PDB file of C-alpha atoms and ligand atoms in Angstrom:
ATOM      1  CA  MET P   1      -6.601  34.173 -51.600  1.00  0.00           C
ATOM      2  CA  GLN P   2      -4.326  33.911 -48.584  1.00  0.00           C
ATOM      3  CA  TYR P   3      -7.356  34.338 -46.329  1.00  0.00           C
ATOM      4  CA  MET P   4      -9.206  31.379 -47.816  1.00  0.00           C
ATOM      5  CA  SER P   5      -6.095  29.242 -47.576  1.00  0.00           C
ATOM      6  CA  LEU P   6      -6.219  29.432 -43.779  1.00  0.00           C
ATOM      7  CA  VAL P   7      -9.580  27.650 -43.799  1.00  0.00           C
ATOM      8  CA  ASP P   8      -7.996  25.069 -46.086  1.00  0.00           C
ATOM      9  CA  LYS P   9      -5.038  24.821 -43.773  1.00  0.00           C
ATOM     10  CA  PHE P  10      -7.338  24.195 -40.818  1.00  0.00           C
ATOM     11  CA  ARG P  11      -9.065  21.476 -42.821  1.00  0.00           C
ATOM     12  CA  ARG P  12      -5.742  19.911 -43.834  1.00  0.00           C
ATOM     13  CA  ILE P  13      -4.371  19.776 -40.301  1.00  0.00           C
ATOM     14  CA  PHE P  14      -7.433  19.204 -38.123  1.00  0.00           C
ATOM     15  CA  MET P  15      -9.929  17.584 -40.533  1.00  0.00           C
ATOM     16  CA  ARG P  16      -7.788  14.980 -42.259  1.00  0.00           C
ATOM     17  CA  ARG P  17     -10.743  12.587 -42.347  1.00  0.00           C
ATOM     18  CA  GLY P  18     -13.175  15.301 -43.435  1.00  0.00           C
ATOM     19  CA  ARG P  19     -14.316  16.146 -39.910  1.00  0.00           C
ATOM     20  CA  ALA P  20     -12.715  17.007 -36.598  1.00  0.00           C
ATOM     21  CA  ILE P  21     -12.790  15.731 -33.037  1.00  0.00           C
ATOM     22  CA  ILE P  22     -10.801  18.088 -30.841  1.00  0.00           C
ATOM     23  CA  LEU P  23     -10.199  17.548 -27.127  1.00  0.00           C
ATOM     24  CA  ALA P  24     -10.655  20.800 -25.187  1.00  0.00           C
ATOM     25  CA  TYR P  25      -8.743  21.298 -21.961  1.00  0.00           C
ATOM     26  CA  ASP P  26      -8.702  24.971 -20.988  1.00  0.00           C
ATOM     27  CA  HIS P  27     -11.104  24.417 -18.092  1.00  0.00           C
ATOM     28  CA  GLY P  28      -8.494  24.923 -15.381  1.00  0.00           C
ATOM     29  CA  ILE P  29      -8.687  28.635 -16.085  1.00  0.00           C
ATOM     30  CA  GLU P  30     -12.296  28.914 -17.323  1.00  0.00           C
ATOM     31  CA  HIS P  31     -13.961  26.952 -14.507  1.00  0.00           C
ATOM     32  CA  GLY P  32     -11.224  25.971 -12.060  1.00  0.00           C
ATOM     33  CA  PRO P  33     -10.205  22.570 -10.719  1.00  0.00           C
ATOM     34  CA  THR P  34     -13.746  21.677  -9.627  1.00  0.00           C
ATOM     35  CA  ASP P  35     -14.149  20.441 -13.214  1.00  0.00           C
ATOM     36  CA  PHE P  36     -11.531  17.767 -12.459  1.00  0.00           C
ATOM     37  CA  MET P  37     -13.302  16.320  -9.430  1.00  0.00           C
ATOM     38  CA  ASP P  38     -15.608  13.914 -11.290  1.00  0.00           C
ATOM     39  CA  ASN P  39     -12.540  12.061 -12.555  1.00  0.00           C
ATOM     40  CA  GLU P  40      -9.563  13.183 -10.496  1.00  0.00           C
ATOM     41  CA  LYS P  41      -7.107  11.798 -13.013  1.00  0.00           C
ATOM     42  CA  SER P  42      -8.232  14.589 -15.331  1.00  0.00           C
ATOM     43  CA  ALA P  43      -6.330  17.128 -13.221  1.00  0.00           C
ATOM     44  CA  ASP P  44      -3.157  15.805 -14.852  1.00  0.00           C
ATOM     45  CA  PRO P  45      -2.564  17.338 -18.307  1.00  0.00           C
ATOM     46  CA  ALA P  46      -0.425  14.340 -19.286  1.00  0.00           C
ATOM     47  CA  TYR P  47      -3.453  12.072 -18.757  1.00  0.00           C
ATOM     48  CA  ILE P  48      -5.550  14.286 -21.055  1.00  0.00           C
ATOM     49  CA  ILE P  49      -2.937  14.391 -23.807  1.00  0.00           C
ATOM     50  CA  ASP P  50      -2.689  10.622 -23.586  1.00  0.00           C
ATOM     51  CA  ILE P  51      -6.467  10.275 -24.060  1.00  0.00           C
ATOM     52  CA  ALA P  52      -6.442  12.468 -27.166  1.00  0.00           C
ATOM     53  CA  VAL P  53      -3.468  10.644 -28.664  1.00  0.00           C
ATOM     54  CA  LYS P  54      -4.659   7.107 -27.894  1.00  0.00           C
ATOM     55  CA  LEU P  55      -8.120   7.843 -29.252  1.00  0.00           C
ATOM     56  CA  GLY P  56      -6.598   9.272 -32.421  1.00  0.00           C
ATOM     57  CA  PHE P  57      -8.416  12.588 -32.043  1.00  0.00           C
ATOM     58  CA  ASP P  58      -7.573  15.364 -34.490  1.00  0.00           C
ATOM     59  CA  GLY P  59      -6.379  18.007 -32.089  1.00  0.00           C
ATOM     60  CA  LEU P  60      -6.044  19.349 -28.598  1.00  0.00           C
ATOM     61  CA  VAL P  61      -6.741  22.736 -26.983  1.00  0.00           C
ATOM     62  CA  LEU P  62      -4.424  24.060 -24.297  1.00  0.00           C
ATOM     63  CA  GLN P  63      -3.581  27.349 -22.669  1.00  0.00           C
ATOM     64  CA  ARG P  64       0.051  28.501 -22.862  1.00  0.00           C
ATOM     65  CA  GLY P  65       1.126  27.234 -19.434  1.00  0.00           C
ATOM     66  CA  LEU P  66       0.091  23.663 -20.133  1.00  0.00           C
ATOM     67  CA  ALA P  67       1.608  23.779 -23.605  1.00  0.00           C
ATOM     68  CA  GLU P  68       4.907  24.979 -22.107  1.00  0.00           C
ATOM     69  CA  LYS P  69       5.067  22.232 -19.499  1.00  0.00           C
ATOM     70  CA  TYR P  70       3.337  19.242 -21.089  1.00  0.00           C
ATOM     71  CA  TYR P  71       3.007  19.493 -24.874  1.00  0.00           C
ATOM     72  CA  GLY P  72       5.557  17.717 -27.010  1.00  0.00           C
ATOM     73  CA  GLY P  73       4.003  17.694 -30.473  1.00  0.00           C
ATOM     74  CA  GLN P  74       2.069  14.443 -29.919  1.00  0.00           C
ATOM     75  CA  ILE P  75      -1.073  15.766 -31.652  1.00  0.00           C
ATOM     76  CA  PRO P  76      -1.935  19.040 -33.474  1.00  0.00           C
ATOM     77  CA  LEU P  77      -2.385  21.867 -30.992  1.00  0.00           C
ATOM     78  CA  ILE P  78      -4.792  24.794 -30.901  1.00  0.00           C
ATOM     79  CA  LEU P  79      -3.273  27.260 -28.472  1.00  0.00           C
ATOM     80  CA  LYS P  80      -5.992  29.221 -26.738  1.00  0.00           C
ATOM     81  CA  LEU P  81      -4.763  32.811 -26.644  1.00  0.00           C
ATOM     82  CA  ASN P  82      -7.279  34.253 -24.205  1.00  0.00           C
ATOM     83  CA  GLY P  83      -9.112  33.005 -21.173  1.00  0.00           C
ATOM     84  CA  LYS P  84     -10.991  34.269 -18.157  1.00  0.00           C
ATOM     85  CA  THR P  85     -11.894  32.843 -14.783  1.00  0.00           C
ATOM     86  CA  SER P  86     -15.388  32.281 -13.438  1.00  0.00           C
ATOM     87  CA  LEU P  87     -14.518  34.194 -10.259  1.00  0.00           C
ATOM     88  CA  TYR P  88     -15.682  37.617 -11.431  1.00  0.00           C
ATOM     89  CA  PRO P  89     -19.445  37.853 -12.011  1.00  0.00           C
ATOM     90  CA  GLY P  90     -19.488  41.073 -14.101  1.00  0.00           C
ATOM     91  CA  GLU P  91     -19.905  41.537 -17.845  1.00  0.00           C
ATOM     92  CA  PRO P  92     -17.715  38.882 -19.452  1.00  0.00           C
ATOM     93  CA  ILE P  93     -14.406  39.856 -21.013  1.00  0.00           C
ATOM     94  CA  SER P  94     -11.549  37.594 -21.968  1.00  0.00           C
ATOM     95  CA  VAL P  95      -8.183  39.057 -22.932  1.00  0.00           C
ATOM     96  CA  ALA P  96      -5.123  37.500 -24.507  1.00  0.00           C
ATOM     97  CA  ASN P  97      -2.345  36.090 -22.343  1.00  0.00           C
ATOM     98  CA  CYS P  98      -0.272  34.848 -25.283  1.00  0.00           C
ATOM     99  CA  THR P  99       0.616  36.150 -28.748  1.00  0.00           C
ATOM    100  CA  VAL P 100       0.329  34.315 -32.053  1.00  0.00           C
ATOM    101  CA  GLU P 101       4.124  34.279 -32.328  1.00  0.00           C
ATOM    102  CA  GLU P 102       4.498  32.742 -28.871  1.00  0.00           C
ATOM    103  CA  ALA P 103       1.813  30.173 -29.692  1.00  0.00           C
ATOM    104  CA  ILE P 104       3.804  29.106 -32.753  1.00  0.00           C
ATOM    105  CA  SER P 105       6.952  28.802 -30.671  1.00  0.00           C
ATOM    106  CA  LEU P 106       4.993  26.498 -28.341  1.00  0.00           C
ATOM    107  CA  GLY P 107       4.169  24.232 -31.275  1.00  0.00           C
ATOM    108  CA  ALA P 108       0.653  25.427 -32.117  1.00  0.00           C
ATOM    109  CA  SER P 109      -0.838  24.647 -35.534  1.00  0.00           C
ATOM    110  CA  ALA P 110      -3.770  27.019 -34.879  1.00  0.00           C
ATOM    111  CA  VAL P 111      -4.721  29.671 -32.356  1.00  0.00           C
ATOM    112  CA  GLY P 112      -8.011  30.067 -30.511  1.00  0.00           C
ATOM    113  CA  TYR P 113      -9.817  33.111 -29.169  1.00  0.00           C
ATOM    114  CA  THR P 114     -13.153  33.474 -27.325  1.00  0.00           C
ATOM    115  CA  ILE P 115     -15.527  36.354 -28.003  1.00  0.00           C
ATOM    116  CA  TYR P 116     -18.541  37.121 -25.835  1.00  0.00           C
ATOM    117  CA  ALA P 117     -20.761  39.065 -28.217  1.00  0.00           C
ATOM    118  CA  GLY P 118     -23.526  40.794 -26.268  1.00  0.00           C
ATOM    119  CA  SER P 119     -21.231  41.594 -23.354  1.00  0.00           C
ATOM    120  CA  GLY P 120     -20.962  45.281 -22.500  1.00  0.00           C
ATOM    121  CA  LEU P 121     -17.276  44.770 -23.224  1.00  0.00           C
ATOM    122  CA  GLU P 122     -17.616  43.010 -26.577  1.00  0.00           C
ATOM    123  CA  TYR P 123     -15.870  45.873 -28.377  1.00  0.00           C
ATOM    124  CA  LYS P 124     -12.633  45.165 -26.474  1.00  0.00           C
ATOM    125  CA  MET P 125     -12.632  41.523 -27.583  1.00  0.00           C
ATOM    126  CA  PHE P 126     -13.542  42.509 -31.159  1.00  0.00           C
ATOM    127  CA  GLU P 127     -10.620  44.959 -31.211  1.00  0.00           C
ATOM    128  CA  GLU P 128      -8.188  42.436 -29.827  1.00  0.00           C
ATOM    129  CA  LEU P 129      -9.450  39.757 -32.196  1.00  0.00           C
ATOM    130  CA  SER P 130      -8.791  42.048 -35.164  1.00  0.00           C
ATOM    131  CA  ARG P 131      -5.156  42.446 -34.051  1.00  0.00           C
ATOM    132  CA  ILE P 132      -4.823  38.692 -33.551  1.00  0.00           C
ATOM    133  CA  LYS P 133      -6.340  38.081 -36.964  1.00  0.00           C
ATOM    134  CA  LYS P 134      -3.663  40.282 -38.506  1.00  0.00           C
ATOM    135  CA  ASP P 135      -0.930  38.234 -36.811  1.00  0.00           C
ATOM    136  CA  ALA P 136      -2.602  34.943 -37.705  1.00  0.00           C
ATOM    137  CA  VAL P 137      -2.533  35.949 -41.378  1.00  0.00           C
ATOM    138  CA  LYS P 138       1.041  37.250 -41.096  1.00  0.00           C
ATOM    139  CA  PHE P 139       2.255  33.978 -39.551  1.00  0.00           C
ATOM    140  CA  ASP P 140      -0.050  31.786 -41.659  1.00  0.00           C
ATOM    141  CA  VAL P 141      -1.865  30.179 -38.716  1.00  0.00           C
ATOM    142  CA  PRO P 142      -5.610  29.381 -38.737  1.00  0.00           C
ATOM    143  CA  LEU P 143      -7.721  31.267 -36.206  1.00  0.00           C
ATOM    144  CA  VAL P 144     -10.407  29.320 -34.345  1.00  0.00           C
ATOM    145  CA  VAL P 145     -13.090  31.490 -32.746  1.00  0.00           C
ATOM    146  CA  TRP P 146     -15.033  30.325 -29.695  1.00  0.00           C
ATOM    147  CA  SER P 147     -18.205  32.339 -30.332  1.00  0.00           C
ATOM    148  CA  TYR P 148     -20.242  32.416 -27.129  1.00  0.00           C
ATOM    149  CA  PRO P 149     -22.737  35.294 -26.860  1.00  0.00           C
ATOM    150  CA  ARG P 150     -22.947  36.115 -23.166  1.00  0.00           C
ATOM    151  CA  GLY P 151     -23.633  38.912 -20.717  1.00  0.00           C
ATOM    152  CA  SER P 152     -26.457  40.425 -18.711  1.00  0.00           C
ATOM    153  CA  LYS P 153     -28.371  41.324 -21.886  1.00  0.00           C
ATOM    154  CA  VAL P 154     -28.166  37.871 -23.464  1.00  0.00           C
ATOM    155  CA  LYS P 155     -31.184  35.954 -22.217  1.00  0.00           C
ATOM    156  CA  ASP P 156     -30.566  32.483 -23.624  1.00  0.00           C
ATOM    157  CA  GLU P 157     -27.052  31.669 -24.858  1.00  0.00           C
ATOM    158  CA  GLN P 158     -28.191  28.453 -26.486  1.00  0.00           C
ATOM    159  CA  SER P 159     -31.353  29.606 -28.233  1.00  0.00           C
ATOM    160  CA  PRO P 160     -31.216  28.826 -31.960  1.00  0.00           C
ATOM    161  CA  GLU P 161     -31.322  32.548 -32.837  1.00  0.00           C
ATOM    162  CA  VAL P 162     -28.437  33.406 -30.558  1.00  0.00           C
ATOM    163  CA  VAL P 163     -26.313  30.438 -31.664  1.00  0.00           C
ATOM    164  CA  ALA P 164     -26.892  31.258 -35.351  1.00  0.00           C
ATOM    165  CA  TYR P 165     -25.957  34.863 -34.602  1.00  0.00           C
ATOM    166  CA  ALA P 166     -22.779  33.603 -32.900  1.00  0.00           C
ATOM    167  CA  ALA P 167     -21.890  31.612 -36.008  1.00  0.00           C
ATOM    168  CA  ARG P 168     -22.417  34.599 -38.249  1.00  0.00           C
ATOM    169  CA  ILE P 169     -20.348  36.887 -36.024  1.00  0.00           C
ATOM    170  CA  ALA P 170     -17.429  34.453 -36.189  1.00  0.00           C
ATOM    171  CA  LEU P 171     -17.681  34.387 -39.996  1.00  0.00           C
ATOM    172  CA  GLU P 172     -17.880  38.178 -40.203  1.00  0.00           C
ATOM    173  CA  LEU P 173     -14.868  38.659 -37.921  1.00  0.00           C
ATOM    174  CA  GLY P 174     -12.584  36.381 -39.898  1.00  0.00           C
ATOM    175  CA  ALA P 175     -12.642  32.988 -38.164  1.00  0.00           C
ATOM    176  CA  ASP P 176     -11.050  30.090 -40.045  1.00  0.00           C
ATOM    177  CA  ALA P 177     -13.010  27.634 -37.892  1.00  0.00           C
ATOM    178  CA  MET P 178     -15.474  28.187 -35.087  1.00  0.00           C
ATOM    179  CA  LYS P 179     -16.841  26.621 -31.934  1.00  0.00           C
ATOM    180  CA  ILE P 180     -20.456  27.271 -31.080  1.00  0.00           C
ATOM    181  CA  LYS P 181     -22.928  25.825 -28.595  1.00  0.00           C
ATOM    182  CA  TYR P 182     -25.500  23.220 -29.606  1.00  0.00           C
ATOM    183  CA  THR P 183     -28.985  24.551 -30.327  1.00  0.00           C
ATOM    184  CA  GLY P 184     -30.765  21.398 -29.151  1.00  0.00           C
ATOM    185  CA  ASP P 185     -31.751  19.864 -32.489  1.00  0.00           C
ATOM    186  CA  PRO P 186     -30.277  19.264 -35.951  1.00  0.00           C
ATOM    187  CA  LYS P 187     -32.766  21.482 -37.796  1.00  0.00           C
ATOM    188  CA  THR P 188     -31.903  24.664 -35.939  1.00  0.00           C
ATOM    189  CA  PHE P 189     -28.201  23.748 -35.831  1.00  0.00           C
ATOM    190  CA  SER P 190     -28.191  23.388 -39.620  1.00  0.00           C
ATOM    191  CA  TRP P 191     -29.244  27.044 -39.898  1.00  0.00           C
ATOM    192  CA  ALA P 192     -26.249  28.040 -37.784  1.00  0.00           C
ATOM    193  CA  VAL P 193     -24.017  25.946 -40.058  1.00  0.00           C
ATOM    194  CA  LYS P 194     -25.548  27.625 -43.110  1.00  0.00           C
ATOM    195  CA  VAL P 195     -24.984  31.162 -41.903  1.00  0.00           C
ATOM    196  CA  ALA P 196     -21.387  30.261 -40.981  1.00  0.00           C
ATOM    197  CA  GLY P 197     -20.735  30.067 -44.744  1.00  0.00           C
ATOM    198  CA  LYS P 198     -17.374  28.561 -45.697  1.00  0.00           C
ATOM    199  CA  VAL P 199     -16.129  28.322 -42.137  1.00  0.00           C
ATOM    200  CA  PRO P 200     -16.104  24.857 -40.492  1.00  0.00           C
ATOM    201  CA  VAL P 201     -18.438  24.692 -37.494  1.00  0.00           C
ATOM    202  CA  LEU P 202     -17.573  22.642 -34.419  1.00  0.00           C
ATOM    203  CA  MET P 203     -19.985  22.046 -31.579  1.00  0.00           C
ATOM    204  CA  SER P 204     -18.790  22.900 -28.113  1.00  0.00           C
ATOM    205  CA  GLY P 205     -19.403  19.927 -25.817  1.00  0.00           C
ATOM    206  CA  GLY P 206     -20.990  21.560 -22.771  1.00  0.00           C
ATOM    207  CA  PRO P 207     -21.421  20.164 -19.250  1.00  0.00           C
ATOM    208  CA  LYS P 208     -21.317  16.384 -18.843  1.00  0.00           C
ATOM    209  CA  THR P 209     -24.711  14.928 -19.669  1.00  0.00           C
ATOM    210  CA  LYS P 210     -26.370  12.389 -17.360  1.00  0.00           C
ATOM    211  CA  THR P 211     -25.914   9.560 -19.844  1.00  0.00           C
ATOM    212  CA  ASP P 212     -23.518   8.865 -22.708  1.00  0.00           C
ATOM    213  CA  GLU P 213     -26.517   8.497 -25.025  1.00  0.00           C
ATOM    214  CA  GLU P 214     -27.685  12.014 -24.318  1.00  0.00           C
ATOM    215  CA  PHE P 215     -24.362  13.464 -25.446  1.00  0.00           C
ATOM    216  CA  LEU P 216     -24.004  11.102 -28.405  1.00  0.00           C
ATOM    217  CA  LYS P 217     -27.418  12.234 -29.626  1.00  0.00           C
ATOM    218  CA  GLN P 218     -26.099  15.790 -29.745  1.00  0.00           C
ATOM    219  CA  VAL P 219     -23.063  14.646 -31.734  1.00  0.00           C
ATOM    220  CA  GLU P 220     -25.384  12.869 -34.176  1.00  0.00           C
ATOM    221  CA  GLY P 221     -27.422  16.058 -34.486  1.00  0.00           C
ATOM    222  CA  VAL P 222     -24.324  18.065 -35.361  1.00  0.00           C
ATOM    223  CA  ILE P 223     -23.327  15.640 -38.092  1.00  0.00           C
ATOM    224  CA  MET P 224     -26.883  15.482 -39.488  1.00  0.00           C
ATOM    225  CA  ALA P 225     -26.898  19.280 -39.567  1.00  0.00           C
ATOM    226  CA  GLY P 226     -23.733  19.433 -41.674  1.00  0.00           C
ATOM    227  CA  GLY P 227     -21.435  20.440 -38.824  1.00  0.00           C
ATOM    228  CA  SER P 228     -17.717  19.720 -39.177  1.00  0.00           C
ATOM    229  CA  GLY P 229     -17.310  17.980 -35.857  1.00  0.00           C
ATOM    230  CA  ILE P 230     -16.919  18.741 -32.184  1.00  0.00           C
ATOM    231  CA  ALA P 231     -14.512  20.306 -29.730  1.00  0.00           C
ATOM    232  CA  VAL P 232     -15.334  18.575 -26.484  1.00  0.00           C
ATOM    233  CA  GLY P 233     -13.893  18.489 -22.997  1.00  0.00           C
ATOM    234  CA  ARG P 234     -15.999  17.494 -20.010  1.00  0.00           C
ATOM    235  CA  ASN P 235     -18.166  14.967 -21.841  1.00  0.00           C
ATOM    236  CA  VAL P 236     -15.020  12.950 -22.481  1.00  0.00           C
ATOM    237  CA  TRP P 237     -12.568  13.373 -19.621  1.00  0.00           C
ATOM    238  CA  GLN P 238     -15.062  13.809 -16.767  1.00  0.00           C
ATOM    239  CA  ARG P 239     -16.370  10.319 -17.454  1.00  0.00           C
ATOM    240  CA  THR P 240     -14.831   7.381 -15.640  1.00  0.00           C
ATOM    241  CA  ASP P 241     -14.097   5.770 -18.999  1.00  0.00           C
ATOM    242  CA  PRO P 242     -13.128   8.515 -21.470  1.00  0.00           C
ATOM    243  CA  PHE P 243     -12.001   5.882 -23.959  1.00  0.00           C
ATOM    244  CA  ALA P 244     -15.427   4.249 -24.202  1.00  0.00           C
ATOM    245  CA  ILE P 245     -17.228   7.497 -24.998  1.00  0.00           C
ATOM    246  CA  GLY P 246     -14.357   8.568 -27.244  1.00  0.00           C
ATOM    247  CA  GLU P 247     -14.801   5.451 -29.354  1.00  0.00           C
ATOM    248  CA  SER P 248     -18.569   6.032 -29.565  1.00  0.00           C
ATOM    249  CA  ILE P 249     -17.988   9.619 -30.692  1.00  0.00           C
ATOM    250  CA  LYS P 250     -15.592   8.417 -33.387  1.00  0.00           C
ATOM    251  CA  ARG P 251     -18.162   5.959 -34.715  1.00  0.00           C
ATOM    252  CA  ILE P 252     -20.582   8.852 -35.244  1.00  0.00           C
ATOM    253  CA  VAL P 253     -18.134  11.401 -36.621  1.00  0.00           C
ATOM    254  CA  TYR P 254     -16.250   8.879 -38.786  1.00  0.00           C
ATOM    255  CA  PRO P 255     -18.892   6.241 -39.646  1.00  0.00           C
ATOM    256  CA  ARG P 256     -16.848   4.716 -42.435  1.00  0.00           C
ATOM    257  CA  GLU P 257     -14.009   3.831 -40.095  1.00  0.00           C
ATOM    258  CA  GLY P 258     -16.170   1.901 -37.647  1.00  0.00           C
TER     259      GLY P 258
HETATM  260  P1  FBP U 301     -16.702  21.492 -22.889  1.00  0.00           P
HETATM  261  O1  FBP U 301     -16.875  20.445 -23.959  1.00  0.00           O
HETATM  262  O2  FBP U 301     -16.258  20.881 -21.607  1.00  0.00           O
HETATM  263  O3  FBP U 301     -17.934  22.348 -22.748  1.00  0.00           O
HETATM  264  O4  FBP U 301     -15.509  22.416 -23.376  1.00  0.00           O
HETATM  265  C1  FBP U 301     -15.654  23.292 -24.456  1.00  0.00           C
HETATM  266  C2  FBP U 301     -15.306  24.702 -24.012  1.00  0.00           C
HETATM  267  O5  FBP U 301     -15.413  25.621 -25.054  1.00  0.00           O
HETATM  268  C3  FBP U 301     -13.923  24.809 -23.401  1.00  0.00           C
HETATM  269  O6  FBP U 301     -12.946  25.071 -24.373  1.00  0.00           O
HETATM  270  C4  FBP U 301     -14.107  25.873 -22.404  1.00  0.00           C
HETATM  271  O7  FBP U 301     -13.283  25.780 -21.294  1.00  0.00           O
HETATM  272  C5  FBP U 301     -15.517  25.699 -21.949  1.00  0.00           C
HETATM  273  O8  FBP U 301     -16.216  25.104 -23.009  1.00  0.00           O
HETATM  274  C6  FBP U 301     -16.123  27.000 -21.566  1.00  0.00           C
HETATM  275  O9  FBP U 301     -17.469  26.819 -21.365  1.00  0.00           O
HETATM  276  P2  FBP U 301     -18.392  27.951 -20.761  1.00  0.00           P
HETATM  277  O10 FBP U 301     -17.693  29.264 -20.964  1.00  0.00           O
HETATM  278  O11 FBP U 301     -19.673  27.850 -21.488  1.00  0.00           O
HETATM  279  O12 FBP U 301     -18.526  27.616 -19.319  1.00  0.00           O
END
């Protein structure tokens, strides 16, 4: 029973209006500051937190360092426990740099962890995730899994088969919510949502699209497919007007409020 209640807890905190829009901002470690060059203001974590708060988003994703220096409880926090840089080109592995207990002391309402299934090192992340899961249950904190199959043997990370597999892996490993890539259309994404079972599925935003419309079409596809929302970074804060696209996203995710 306790296990199911963590899904409910995620829904209560991050899906108050039935769905979630989460602002992701762990790119400084994952990709480096080049991600902040399209909109240089986005290098400042305070600017990002302000966007999420002013837009009334449901949550924010930060690594521990930013949470320590910038987070003050303004909006529910998902503390990302692991992270890797893009500097090393080998088989992907991401290890924890923060514990569940520390995340709670930093104000987190949920913890996040990325797994790269298909990597030659997937077993290390699976092992670590199982230890984190134990702590998440012990401390009653929902666990959000970024499920991104990746590695030299994974041919197409965003193929419908691979994305559905990613969703199922997150369910099997005990996620209370998950982030997966978009498959490209609502029909194939709905299969990924189906195989995720009782676990809310959020679409990961991806690189900034050429036009707002292109990204908004993806958001529409997620909602049509029965997805629970999105966890997006670049498609919001890399744009010169993050507030304009934020409002458009809200109109799609929360149509009754528009
Ligand atoms: P975006 O919306 O900018 O893609 O952010 C979502 C996210 O999951 C981030 O949390 C993370 O930093 C990034 O994508 C990692 O993307 P990838 O590993 O595919 O480069």
